[in-house]
Amino acid sequence: MLLTYTESNQREIRSALIRELGFVPPNVVIKGWYSFLLEDYLRPYWPRHFGGRIEGILLDSSNPHYRNGRTIPGRASELDGQLNPACFLTGSRRRAHSTFLSKLAREIDEQSGGLATERLGTMFSCVLIDEVQDLVGWDYEILARIVERTGIACYCVGDFRQTVYSTSPARKGPRSSEEKLARFLELGFQHEQIVDSWRSAQEICDVSDLVFQSSGRYPPTRSLTEYREPDHGNHCGVFAVADEDLADYVAAFRPTILRDSARADTSFAAGCEVVNIGEAKGRTFDRSLIVPTAKVRRFFGGDIATFDADETEKARNKLYVAVTRARFSVAVALGDGAGIPGVGRWTPGG
Amino acid sequence: MPNPKIVKAVVKNYKALKDREFQFNEDLNILVGDNDIGKSTLLESIEIALRSTLRGKPIVSALVPALFNRECQQEYLDGDKSEDSLPEILIELYLDGAPELRGWNNSKGEDAEGISMRICFDTDFSEPYAAFVQAAETISAIPVEFYQCEWLDFAHARMMRFRPPVKGLFLDPSRLHPTLGRSQYIRGILDSALERGERSKLNLAYRELRARFDEIPSVQEVNSQLDIDNDVTDKDLSITADVAGDSSWEANLQIALDSVPFQHAGKGEQSQVQIKLGLLNKANEVDVVMLEEPENHLTHMNLTRLVGYIEERIGGAQVFITTHSSYVLNTLSFGKVCLMGDEYKRFLDLDAAVIRRLQRLPGYDTLRAVLARKVVLVEGPSDELVLKRLYLDQHGVLPEVHGIDVIVVRGIGFKNFLHILKSLGHPVHVVRDNDGDYQANVEEWFAEFEEPLRVFAPLNNADRSLEPSLISENSESVESLDHFARVALSTQTFRAYDTGNLEDRRDFLLDWYAGANRGSKKVDSAARILESDERIRFPRHLHLALTFE
């Protein structure tokens, strides 16, 4: 079973299998993390006092039990020693809150005497979790159950620098990259650091390393690609493009436009694919053009430690994701040019 | 991976099956039982839960009040007709070998692998239903219009018709009528008979064939003359094969036997061929085969061949067969019989030696014996005839009217029958000769069996068999023996008999029954006893053999 968080990455995994084997073998299951929890933990051993059948999941944007800064009463996770449906389910009881999904999964497994995990063990011999950096908190309880109570071989792949989503906004740990890594080691995982990139040219890898240089946590990335300039329009690397040159650049290279959110102005890029950075995760493009936020501008301007003071890793991670999507070239819309090594200015005449 | 198997079925409110549970064998299940006891209904239940079809039609469109158990329908009609009182049909198949279908969402709350089909009220119709009840003057049937079919596995995942986790094939020889759904039915059978690659090859070749149709000179000639003056249309009108059509080869190709199209072949041939095709199961994609009364339309010789084929071909699939033929079940193995009655019985403890003996001598009417409520096993036809006469004298009707089946069993057959019947708990009475040694031939011979199986024989060793015991019973005086002899003997033999004292007359009768042609003499004599206007006396052991509490 291959598990991952986003739908686009499920598609990516599927096409990777098709590239390698020509088809998806019948004994391979590709699932999203939520579907996995729903189909293999919630439904099979659905608490009888919840009644009926759980139809699906409500994607919470924030903790559903807070309103106007206050906790709504009656939403405790247990009531009279039983799971409280008001905590885990929507009012109709037909859907489960995504926030507490893995907690509910864990409780259900607990109350059924571990039957859900046991069932999983009879179905699969191997579980691969991609983009594992997206799992937080209670998700690790599920992971722990799989590792500790089944014979399933478990492989997790991820890059904590790419944590731009998390499966739950609840406060349960682990939440930070260090905590997560520590939890993995605790669960008996072997840690293997991969510094290789199969996607991006070395020039791009070098610039991406700068994003985390000030944290001192990651070794330099080595590109395993063999792109040769003449095959790729003599345009490999990271480039700053001035506003007045954007139209020419877009016409010349047709990059995929990466933006922080729909609020960014992408009117110059008619005819190009425009993707929000959050959704670009796991995807690969030949060429990209980043529409920078103010902070990203500061970074490219030379202040590579600009993210150090941030409370969360989100903004830094997003930039890292944005830089590492392209195979050949990354352009950044920068009026004043770049102030960091490895980023030259592009002009129409070359 | 071994194919998944059906371990158990729970059926509620479906036709004759009000609330029943059935355990199955993982290889072969031979369903037997009286007519209307629900053998076919059980097969249908399995089909509905496996494929959500009823005899090939989607269950949703086949939903009619008649599918509901009559009793539960009556309870509803007699009740307050509230939404809660609407009955539901529940069919659950408990499986082994389908771990993804595991969960505890079943009527027993068991942690098990399985599939459930619930035909129940659709709660979205709560308001319209209330309005319907209010407005209706009389409701004469369950309003299935308000029903839905909820098809889930025990892990509560929705089942998909085109991706069934357990594939079932229903072979029903009577279905091959040239009516609706025939081509689909044949397609199902062919699907099981062909490998995936073979199917695509046929489909491709069929497309090509249709494409080539347009190229044939005579077709082109017809087309060139079709609308030569453009009277019909300004465009170029032609007749063409429907290459882009959605019908694929299965709908248009035909099976032929010696070039005779399938539906014109004999009934027996059709029936055999479809069963064999279905069992080919080349792609090993069929997990469950349901086969209804394979003996239909077949001569004994063809049935012999077919049964051999079934045995050979079962492979990894689980097979369910309904039958009325003792031959079929003896040959396929009596140990696989699933007896449907008030109780559901299997013969799991049956001695392997008995099973083998029945396979070698499949002529025994074992089915008749297990279906009878009360059984009297006798040694020969003369015993049967005499017992019938005794019962007529006692009750004015033949024993079968009261559910007592007198079955003639010869020689070693007795014990085969007794071993089969002992697990049923039915009363079985054996009428046996003592052959001169009651102790050895009756008591010791029967020692391994117990109530409600009982043995009856003349106690006196001198009354070796039926005829001597009849003679003894009627030997009170010359008059009484003469009366017996007049009933039992032909006029000619009676004349030869009619001399001497009681002793002489007795000896004559004993010698006569033991003499030449004794077999036919005994039967003739018993037939005379049965048909006579006069009554005779019958020995005590026969009276007892016909007495069931």
Tab-separated table of N, CA and C in Angstrom, chain B residues 101-181:
chain	number	residue	atom	x	y	z
B	101	LEU	N	-12.417	-7.293	3.115
B	101	LEU	CA	-13.851	-7.208	3.402
B	101	LEU	C	-14.135	-7.449	4.883
B	102	ARG	N	-13.084	-7.352	5.689
B	102	ARG	CA	-13.240	-7.713	7.090
B	102	ARG	C	-13.658	-6.516	7.935
B	103	GLY	N	-14.511	-6.787	8.912
B	103	GLY	CA	-14.974	-5.767	9.832
B	103	GLY	C	-16.079	-6.375	10.672
B	104	TRP	N	-16.692	-5.576	11.532
B	104	TRP	CA	-17.751	-6.174	12.348
B	104	TRP	C	-19.121	-5.607	11.984
B	105	ASN	N	-19.237	-5.064	10.790
B	105	ASN	CA	-20.522	-4.518	10.366
B	105	ASN	C	-21.393	-5.608	9.755
B	106	ASN	N	-21.904	-6.496	10.604
B	106	ASN	CA	-22.827	-7.525	10.150
B	106	ASN	C	-23.834	-7.777	11.265
B	107	SER	N	-24.877	-8.535	10.943
B	107	SER	CA	-25.986	-8.667	11.890
B	107	SER	C	-25.562	-9.379	13.167
B	108	LYS	N	-24.458	-10.116	13.107
B	108	LYS	CA	-24.014	-10.824	14.295
B	108	LYS	C	-22.981	-10.041	15.090
B	109	GLY	N	-22.546	-8.913	14.527
B	109	GLY	CA	-21.509	-8.141	15.198
B	109	GLY	C	-20.200	-8.913	15.288
B	110	GLU	N	-20.016	-9.894	14.393
B	110	GLU	CA	-18.795	-10.698	14.406
B	110	GLU	C	-17.690	-9.988	13.643
B	111	ASP	N	-16.468	-10.139	14.108
B	111	ASP	CA	-15.328	-9.679	13.326
B	111	ASP	C	-15.093	-10.722	12.239
B	112	ALA	N	-15.535	-10.402	11.017
B	112	ALA	CA	-15.483	-11.416	9.960
B	112	ALA	C	-15.336	-10.746	8.604
B	113	GLU	N	-14.903	-11.547	7.621
B	113	GLU	CA	-14.874	-11.066	6.243
B	113	GLU	C	-16.239	-11.345	5.628
B	114	GLY	N	-16.757	-10.392	4.878
B	114	GLY	CA	-18.037	-10.713	4.277
B	114	GLY	C	-18.693	-9.574	3.526
B	115	ILE	N	-19.846	-9.924	2.946
B	115	ILE	CA	-20.628	-8.999	2.138
B	115	ILE	C	-22.053	-9.004	2.662
B	116	SER	N	-22.675	-7.834	2.659
B	116	SER	CA	-24.056	-7.788	3.106
B	116	SER	C	-24.913	-7.021	2.107
B	117	MET	N	-26.067	-7.599	1.791
B	117	MET	CA	-27.042	-6.895	0.950
B	117	MET	C	-28.283	-6.681	1.793
B	118	ARG	N	-28.623	-5.409	1.988
B	118	ARG	CA	-29.820	-5.085	2.756
B	118	ARG	C	-30.804	-4.417	1.822
B	119	ILE	N	-31.965	-4.999	1.694
B	119	ILE	CA	-33.008	-4.365	0.891
B	119	ILE	C	-33.971	-3.771	1.899
B	120	CYS	N	-33.908	-2.457	2.057
B	120	CYS	CA	-34.581	-1.845	3.196
B	120	CYS	C	-35.205	-0.509	2.799
B	121	PHE	N	-35.996	-0.006	3.684
B	121	PHE	CA	-36.644	1.275	3.464
B	121	PHE	C	-35.590	2.369	3.306
B	122	ASP	N	-35.798	3.237	2.335
B	122	ASP	CA	-34.886	4.345	2.109
B	122	ASP	C	-35.368	5.524	2.958
B	123	THR	N	-34.612	5.831	4.009
B	123	THR	CA	-35.093	6.817	4.988
B	123	THR	C	-35.276	8.210	4.375
B	124	ASP	N	-34.712	8.433	3.195
B	124	ASP	CA	-34.968	9.709	2.518
B	124	ASP	C	-36.443	9.851	2.148
B	125	PHE	N	-37.140	8.734	2.093
B	125	PHE	CA	-38.556	8.755	1.697
B	125	PHE	C	-39.492	8.799	2.901
B	126	SER	N	-38.968	9.198	4.029
B	126	SER	CA	-39.762	9.180	5.245
B	126	SER	C	-41.086	9.933	5.077
B	127	GLU	N	-40.992	11.132	4.576
B	127	GLU	CA	-42.202	11.951	4.445
B	127	GLU	C	-43.145	11.421	3.361
B	128	PRO	N	-42.605	11.185	2.139
B	128	PRO	CA	-43.506	10.635	1.113
B	128	PRO	C	-44.174	9.330	1.551
B	129	TYR	N	-43.441	8.499	2.302
B	129	TYR	CA	-44.048	7.243	2.721
B	129	TYR	C	-45.216	7.486	3.673
B	130	ALA	N	-45.011	8.401	4.633
B	130	ALA	CA	-46.087	8.712	5.581
B	130	ALA	C	-47.315	9.217	4.824
B	131	ALA	N	-47.065	10.058	3.825
B	131	ALA	CA	-48.171	10.581	3.027
B	131	ALA	C	-48.861	9.463	2.262
B	132	PHE	N	-48.070	8.535	1.766
B	132	PHE	CA	-48.612	7.413	1.015
B	132	PHE	C	-49.527	6.551	1.903
B	133	VAL	N	-49.070	6.281	3.112
B	133	VAL	CA	-49.867	5.455	4.024
B	133	VAL	C	-51.175	6.156	4.351
B	134	GLN	N	-51.078	7.441	4.566
B	134	GLN	CA	-52.259	8.210	4.911
B	134	GLN	C	-53.299	8.189	3.781
B	135	ALA	N	-52.790	8.344	2.550
B	135	ALA	CA	-53.691	8.484	1.408
B	135	ALA	C	-54.246	7.148	0.938
B	136	ALA	N	-53.479	6.072	1.131
B	136	ALA	CA	-53.877	4.789	0.567
B	136	ALA	C	-55.091	4.244	1.316
B	137	GLU	N	-56.080	3.760	0.559
B	137	GLU	CA	-57.238	3.155	1.205
B	137	GLU	C	-56.877	1.793	1.753
B	138	THR	N	-56.277	1.007	0.892
B	138	THR	CA	-55.770	-0.272	1.377
B	138	THR	C	-54.352	-0.434	0.834
B	139	ILE	N	-53.535	-1.076	1.604
B	139	ILE	CA	-52.200	-1.435	1.129
B	139	ILE	C	-52.189	-2.943	1.075
B	140	SER	N	-51.925	-3.482	-0.123
B	140	SER	CA	-52.030	-4.928	-0.257
B	140	SER	C	-50.668	-5.596	-0.409
B	141	ALA	N	-49.625	-4.779	-0.501
B	141	ALA	CA	-48.295	-5.369	-0.649
B	141	ALA	C	-47.261	-4.406	-0.083
B	142	ILE	N	-46.070	-4.908	0.138
B	142	ILE	CA	-44.988	-4.052	0.630
B	142	ILE	C	-44.648	-3.021	-0.447
B	143	PRO	N	-44.676	-1.737	-0.113
B	143	PRO	CA	-44.412	-0.714	-1.143
B	143	PRO	C	-42.919	-0.603	-1.455
B	144	VAL	N	-42.456	-1.470	-2.343
B	144	VAL	CA	-41.021	-1.553	-2.629
B	144	VAL	C	-40.493	-0.290	-3.321
B	145	GLU	N	-41.410	0.542	-3.792
B	145	GLU	CA	-40.990	1.788	-4.431
B	145	GLU	C	-40.196	2.660	-3.470
B	146	PHE	N	-40.412	2.458	-2.173
B	146	PHE	CA	-39.707	3.269	-1.178
B	146	PHE	C	-38.447	2.569	-0.658
B	147	TYR	N	-38.056	1.506	-1.357
B	147	TYR	CA	-36.940	0.710	-0.843
B	147	TYR	C	-35.634	1.029	-1.567
B	148	GLN	N	-34.556	0.726	-0.908
B	148	GLN	CA	-33.240	0.834	-1.520
B	148	GLN	C	-32.463	-0.454	-1.253
B	149	CYS	N	-31.423	-0.655	-2.049
B	149	CYS	CA	-30.562	-1.811	-1.851
B	149	CYS	C	-29.213	-1.313	-1.346
B	150	GLU	N	-28.899	-1.673	-0.134
B	150	GLU	CA	-27.644	-1.202	0.457
B	150	GLU	C	-26.646	-2.351	0.417
B	151	TRP	N	-25.652	-2.189	-0.442
B	151	TRP	CA	-24.719	-3.277	-0.708
B	151	TRP	C	-23.347	-2.899	-0.175
B	152	LEU	N	-22.975	-3.484	0.930
B	152	LEU	CA	-21.731	-3.107	1.609
B	152	LEU	C	-20.942	-4.353	1.980
B	153	ASP	N	-19.645	-4.170	2.171
B	153	ASP	CA	-18.909	-5.277	2.773
B	153	ASP	C	-18.865	-5.063	4.283
B	154	PHE	N	-18.292	-6.016	5.006
B	154	PHE	CA	-18.310	-5.919	6.469
B	154	PHE	C	-17.382	-4.811	6.967
B	155	ALA	N	-16.495	-4.304	6.086
B	155	ALA	CA	-15.671	-3.149	6.454
B	155	ALA	C	-16.424	-1.853	6.137
B	156	HIS	N	-17.689	-1.999	5.730
B	156	HIS	CA	-18.556	-0.866	5.416
B	156	HIS	C	-18.149	-0.097	4.170
B	157	ALA	N	-17.394	-0.714	3.293
B	157	ALA	CA	-17.128	-0.077	2.000
B	157	ALA	C	-18.261	-0.454	1.058
B	158	ARG	N	-18.631	0.491	0.195
B	158	ARG	CA	-19.674	0.184	-0.789
B	158	ARG	C	-19.144	-0.799	-1.816
B	159	MET	N	-19.988	-1.738	-2.193
B	159	MET	CA	-19.593	-2.714	-3.199
B	159	MET	C	-19.890	-2.138	-4.575
B	160	MET	N	-19.045	-2.496	-5.534
B	160	MET	CA	-19.239	-2.024	-6.908
B	160	MET	C	-19.587	-3.213	-7.788
B	161	ARG	N	-20.621	-3.038	-8.598
B	161	ARG	CA	-21.081	-4.164	-9.399
B	161	ARG	C	-20.039	-4.650	-10.384
B	162	PHE	N	-19.231	-3.729	-10.890
B	162	PHE	CA	-18.321	-4.161	-11.949
B	162	PHE	C	-16.945	-4.533	-11.414
B	163	ARG	N	-16.782	-4.418	-10.105
B	163	ARG	CA	-15.532	-4.875	-9.505
B	163	ARG	C	-15.837	-5.756	-8.296
B	164	PRO	N	-16.556	-6.850	-8.502
B	164	PRO	CA	-16.900	-7.657	-7.329
B	164	PRO	C	-15.652	-8.343	-6.771
B	165	PRO	N	-15.456	-8.316	-5.461
B	165	PRO	CA	-14.284	-8.946	-4.864
B	165	PRO	C	-14.361	-10.480	-4.937
B	166	VAL	N	-15.578	-10.994	-5.004
B	166	VAL	CA	-15.766	-12.434	-5.151
B	166	VAL	C	-16.636	-12.617	-6.379
B	167	LYS	N	-16.114	-13.335	-7.368
B	167	LYS	CA	-16.854	-13.425	-8.617
B	167	LYS	C	-17.697	-14.691	-8.661
B	168	GLY	N	-18.969	-14.495	-8.929
B	168	GLY	CA	-19.883	-15.617	-8.959
B	168	GLY	C	-20.442	-15.826	-10.351
B	169	LEU	N	-20.699	-17.078	-10.685
B	169	LEU	CA	-21.303	-17.391	-11.982
B	169	LEU	C	-22.504	-18.298	-11.723
B	170	PHE	N	-23.669	-17.887	-12.205
B	170	PHE	CA	-24.900	-18.630	-11.980
B	170	PHE	C	-25.258	-19.373	-13.257
B	171	LEU	N	-25.170	-20.695	-13.222
B	171	LEU	CA	-25.525	-21.488	-14.392
B	171	LEU	C	-26.910	-22.081	-14.167
B	172	ASP	N	-27.816	-21.661	-15.004
B	172	ASP	CA	-29.195	-22.058	-14.803
B	172	ASP	C	-29.732	-22.540	-16.137
B	173	PRO	N	-29.671	-23.848	-16.375
B	173	PRO	CA	-30.048	-24.383	-17.686
B	173	PRO	C	-31.403	-23.872	-18.180
B	174	SER	N	-32.312	-23.564	-17.289
B	174	SER	CA	-33.628	-23.125	-17.764
B	174	SER	C	-33.586	-21.701	-18.305
B	175	ARG	N	-32.493	-20.973	-18.059
B	175	ARG	CA	-32.420	-19.570	-18.473
B	175	ARG	C	-32.164	-19.409	-19.958
B	176	LEU	N	-31.721	-20.500	-20.610
B	176	LEU	CA	-31.317	-20.341	-22.006
B	176	LEU	C	-32.496	-20.225	-22.951
B	177	HIS	N	-33.498	-19.555	-22.535
B	177	HIS	CA	-34.647	-19.315	-23.376
B	177	HIS	C	-34.345	-18.080	-24.193
B	178	PRO	N	-34.752	-18.036	-25.469
B	178	PRO	CA	-34.389	-16.857	-26.254
B	178	PRO	C	-35.162	-15.619	-25.796
B	179	THR	N	-34.953	-15.213	-24.579
B	179	THR	CA	-35.627	-14.012	-24.090
B	179	THR	C	-34.595	-13.017	-23.616
B	180	LEU	N	-35.107	-11.997	-22.966
B	180	LEU	CA	-34.273	-10.904	-22.489
B	180	LEU	C	-33.077	-11.401	-21.682
B	181	GLY	N	-31.954	-10.769	-21.915
B	181	GLY	CA	-30.798	-11.067	-21.088
B	181	GLY	C	-30.045	-12.307	-21.517
